[in-house]
Structures are given as C-alpha cells and as structure tokens.
Amino acid sequence: MAYVARSEAPLCSEQFGSGTARGCRAAADGSLQWEAWGRRWWGFSGAFTTKPGGRDGGERVAPGTAVPPLSRLLAVFLPQGFPDSVSPDYLPYQLWDSVQAFASSLSGSLATHAVLLGIGVGNAKASVSAATATWLVKDSTGMLGRIIFAWWMGSKMDCNAKQWRLFADILNDVAMFLEIMAPIFPICFTMTICISNLAKCIVGVAGGATRAALTMHQARRNNMADVSAKDGSQETLVSLAGLLVSLLMLPLVSDCPSLSLGCFFLLTALHIYANYRAVRALVIETLNEGRLWLVLKHFLQRGEVLGPALANQMEPLWTGFWPSLSLSLGVPLHRVTSSVFELQKLVEGHQEPYLLRWDLSQNQVQVVLSQMAGPETILRAATHGLVLGALQGDGALPGELEGLRNRVRAGPEKESCVIVRETHQVLDKLFPKFLKGLQDAGWRTENHQLEVDEWRATWLLCPEKKLL
C-alpha cells in the first residue's frame, strides 16, 4: 500500500518545446507509466507503460507516443521550437504574408498569360527569332537594373525594412499591370515588358534584402537558417495552391480581357491590403530613425518612453522615406569644415566622440563620428540631431529646450553653433534617462537600424593649442 500511495504523485515530467508537459508515475510492477501526449488539449486519454531495460526503457516506441497529425503537419512548415524560437509577431506576419503571396501568384498567372500572348504563343505568324530576341532584351535589362539598384539602395534597406517591403510588393503589382497591358499596344510591347522586368528585378532585390532583415528579427535562437527554410516551404505551398487555382481561373477569363483585368484589380487590392496588414503586424525592437523620432517626441512631450508595440503601430509606412529632418550620420570631416576656425567651433563644447553641424536654413544635421563611437554614441548622436529638429517644430518641449526654441526662432542663423553646444549640456542630463527608459520599455539599444556611413575621424579636443 505504501508503494501505491507513493506512485500517485508524478515522479518526473517532460515536454517538447512550449507544448503541454506530460507526467510519469510508477506502476505497480516498477515500470514507468507516462501520460499520453496531448492528453490535456488534443482530446486523447489514457496512459502507456514503459518497461525497464536499457536507457530508453524496454519499448522504443510505445503506442501512446504517437504525435497528433496536426502537430506533424505544422512541424513541416513552422520552425523547430515554435512559438518560443521566433518573435511574437511571427504568426500574424506569416499568415498575412501567405495571403499576399497567394494573391500575387494568381496575378502573376494573368500577367504571364498576357506576356506569352504578346510574344506570339499560339500565333502561326509569330517568329521564333523575334520572340527569343525580345526575351533576351527583357532579361538583360532586368539583370542590369538588379545590379544598379543593389549598389544604389542596398545599404538603406536594413534601416527601413518595412517600408521597402511594402514598396517592393506595390512595384511588383505595377510590373504585372504593365505586362497585362503590353499586348494591347503591340508597337510598345518590347519596351513595356523590358520596363516591367526591370521593375520585377528591383522587386527581387528589395524583397530578398528585406526578407533577410525580417528573418534576423524573427529568429530568436540563432535559427535564421531554419526560419528562412520554413518560410520558403510556406511560400512553396502557397505558390502550389495558387498554381492549382490558376489552372481553373485562366480558361474562364482568358477570352475576356475586361474580365481578366477586373480579376487582376481585385487580386491587386487584396495583395496590397494583405501586405499592409503583414508589415503592420511586425513589432521590431530595434530603433531606426522613424521609430526613434516617435519615441523621442513622446518622451519630450510626456516624459514617458513608448514601448516597441505602440511605436511600431504608429510608425509611418507610406511616408517613411521622406523625414522632415535631414539627418546624416558618419559624414566625412572635410564635408563639414574647411578651416581651423570652423574646426574649433565644431569641437568647442563637444565632449562626446562625435561632432555635429546644424544647418538651420536647410534643416539638415550632419554628424562626424569618432573612431571610438559605438552603438550608444551613435544613438545619442541621432537623438541629438532629432532634438535639434524638434526645436524647429511645434510640439511641446521641456522648459530648457523651450527656451532654446525661442532663441532659434528669434536669433540669426549663426547662433546654431551656440545652440548645438547648449543642447549638449541638456542631453548630458536628458539622454541617460531616455536611454534607461528605452531599455526598460523593451527596446534593444545594443543594436540599432540607423543609417550610418562608414566615415570616421579623429580630432584634438583643443585644436587651437596646436597652433601655438
């Protein structure tokens, strides 16, 4: 009787990832009796017994160890350890991303049908050589565009991954619209599909780069490869479903251009909406210029730091490319000064490892970074620049900054150096509180997504002494 009473309490338990744990009790014959998997939420009941013998017990696979079919199916398309191995916004983003991929697949089928029709597929009078030449010109134009766009904008996509993701998908819709319209204007057919393919190659660069940035955000256990692979599996499944639906849809709409165009516009509307919802579902915990400005403005006005969830909801997606303040981080020293006197004015009052030049007339802030500047210094420099931008705005500011704003509005432009020095003193008190508020609110301040150029410089703290 004493042995049975002791077996009522679980001897041990185990769980897979964040799933429900199952307990183990001692059976009357001394074997281990495990609860069946999913007893609490899959609707299964009962227990199975493992006989003693060997490290794994007697039977390698007991009848109760069968994993539910839905779990097996999800394991094919979700990263191992889901949901703990990915960010909390993974599931809503992937669901909306799958919807937009499905709509894009159907739109792509309509566009491909139009291009093949325009090239001459099914037309006995069409020339194979002419079709081949058109296809080669189209592909070569896209390849050149891909290289140029990657060189021009590649470094900027990490900073505004959400905006570039949205831009890429809208540009993809524009490209497919051009392909659908191309057969209607045969004279401009080659030029139209070349422009379309150029746009699609830009989409490929922007979409691939931003997808990599978002994968870094979603992977929480150094599992980028697994997250990326499972994203590819999800996309393949959605594309396959889109292909099957396209086989049913194309015979119904191919003979009626107006119906085909109507379907395209309907799918495009769904595509853009799903993309917007997917991007809006993202909660990125690192600061870019847009999110930093939102958080800083709220802090200056109310003394509170917005958390990542609220700041990401407020982040502008359509206008994020054109901030009102031109903030340049990591500019070369020769761009901001050309004389010893100007260098003295820049260095005066700057104790932090960066120099800042403020052009009031153009609302432009240029920051020269020292070799010793780390992530926290860059974050302070960006905060400093945005505080200067706030002096030209209309929102409420703390008392010290409100006084400086009045001087900015009343004084001449040459006062900008004096204002910069005095904001240094304000930030000495303000920035530590702001930084602590960021960390307490859940922001990752050890990394950032601010756009920073590679220029670094060194300077003497008192360059005038060098002249003596």
Tab-separated table of N, CA, C and O in Angstrom, residues 102 105-106 236-246:
chain	number	residue	atom	x	y	z
A	102	PHE	N	-0.430	34.378	-52.119
A	102	PHE	CA	-1.449	33.694	-52.902
A	102	PHE	C	-2.060	34.636	-53.945
A	102	PHE	O	-2.206	34.281	-55.126
A	105	SER	N	0.426	35.279	-56.658
A	105	SER	CA	0.580	34.129	-57.557
A	105	SER	C	-0.500	34.123	-58.630
A	105	SER	O	-0.215	33.884	-59.820
A	106	LEU	N	-1.729	34.413	-58.249
A	106	LEU	CA	-2.817	34.467	-59.233
A	106	LEU	C	-2.630	35.631	-60.198
A	106	LEU	O	-2.827	35.487	-61.412
A	236	THR	N	6.313	28.017	-50.935
A	236	THR	CA	6.128	26.991	-51.961
A	236	THR	C	4.726	26.402	-51.906
A	236	THR	O	4.078	26.189	-52.943
A	237	LEU	N	4.230	26.141	-50.709
A	237	LEU	CA	2.878	25.599	-50.560
A	237	LEU	C	1.839	26.581	-51.088
A	237	LEU	O	0.903	26.190	-51.806
A	238	VAL	N	2.008	27.862	-50.758
A	238	VAL	CA	1.063	28.875	-51.230
A	238	VAL	C	1.138	29.002	-52.748
A	238	VAL	O	0.104	29.129	-53.430
A	239	SER	N	2.351	28.967	-53.300
A	239	SER	CA	2.503	29.052	-54.758
A	239	SER	C	1.866	27.863	-55.454
A	239	SER	O	1.270	27.998	-56.536
A	240	LEU	N	1.989	26.686	-54.847
A	240	LEU	CA	1.360	25.496	-55.418
A	240	LEU	C	-0.159	25.639	-55.421
A	240	LEU	O	-0.829	25.315	-56.420
A	241	ALA	N	-0.710	26.151	-54.315
A	241	ALA	CA	-2.155	26.383	-54.269
A	241	ALA	C	-2.562	27.416	-55.311
A	241	ALA	O	-3.590	27.272	-55.990
A	242	GLY	N	-1.746	28.466	-55.461
A	242	GLY	CA	-2.032	29.473	-56.475
A	242	GLY	C	-1.981	28.904	-57.883
A	242	GLY	O	-2.784	29.271	-58.753
A	243	LEU	N	-1.045	27.992	-58.108
A	243	LEU	CA	-0.943	27.356	-59.427
A	243	LEU	C	-2.188	26.536	-59.740
A	243	LEU	O	-2.722	26.600	-60.862
A	244	LEU	N	-2.659	25.788	-58.763
A	244	LEU	CA	-3.852	24.966	-58.992
A	244	LEU	C	-5.086	25.825	-59.253
A	244	LEU	O	-5.889	25.534	-60.145
A	245	VAL	N	-5.229	26.910	-58.500
A	245	VAL	CA	-6.366	27.814	-58.726
A	245	VAL	C	-6.239	28.508	-60.078
A	245	VAL	O	-7.231	28.728	-60.773
A	246	SER	N	-4.995	28.841	-60.473
A	246	SER	CA	-4.777	29.497	-61.768
A	246	SER	C	-5.200	28.596	-62.926
A	246	SER	O	-5.719	29.075	-63.945
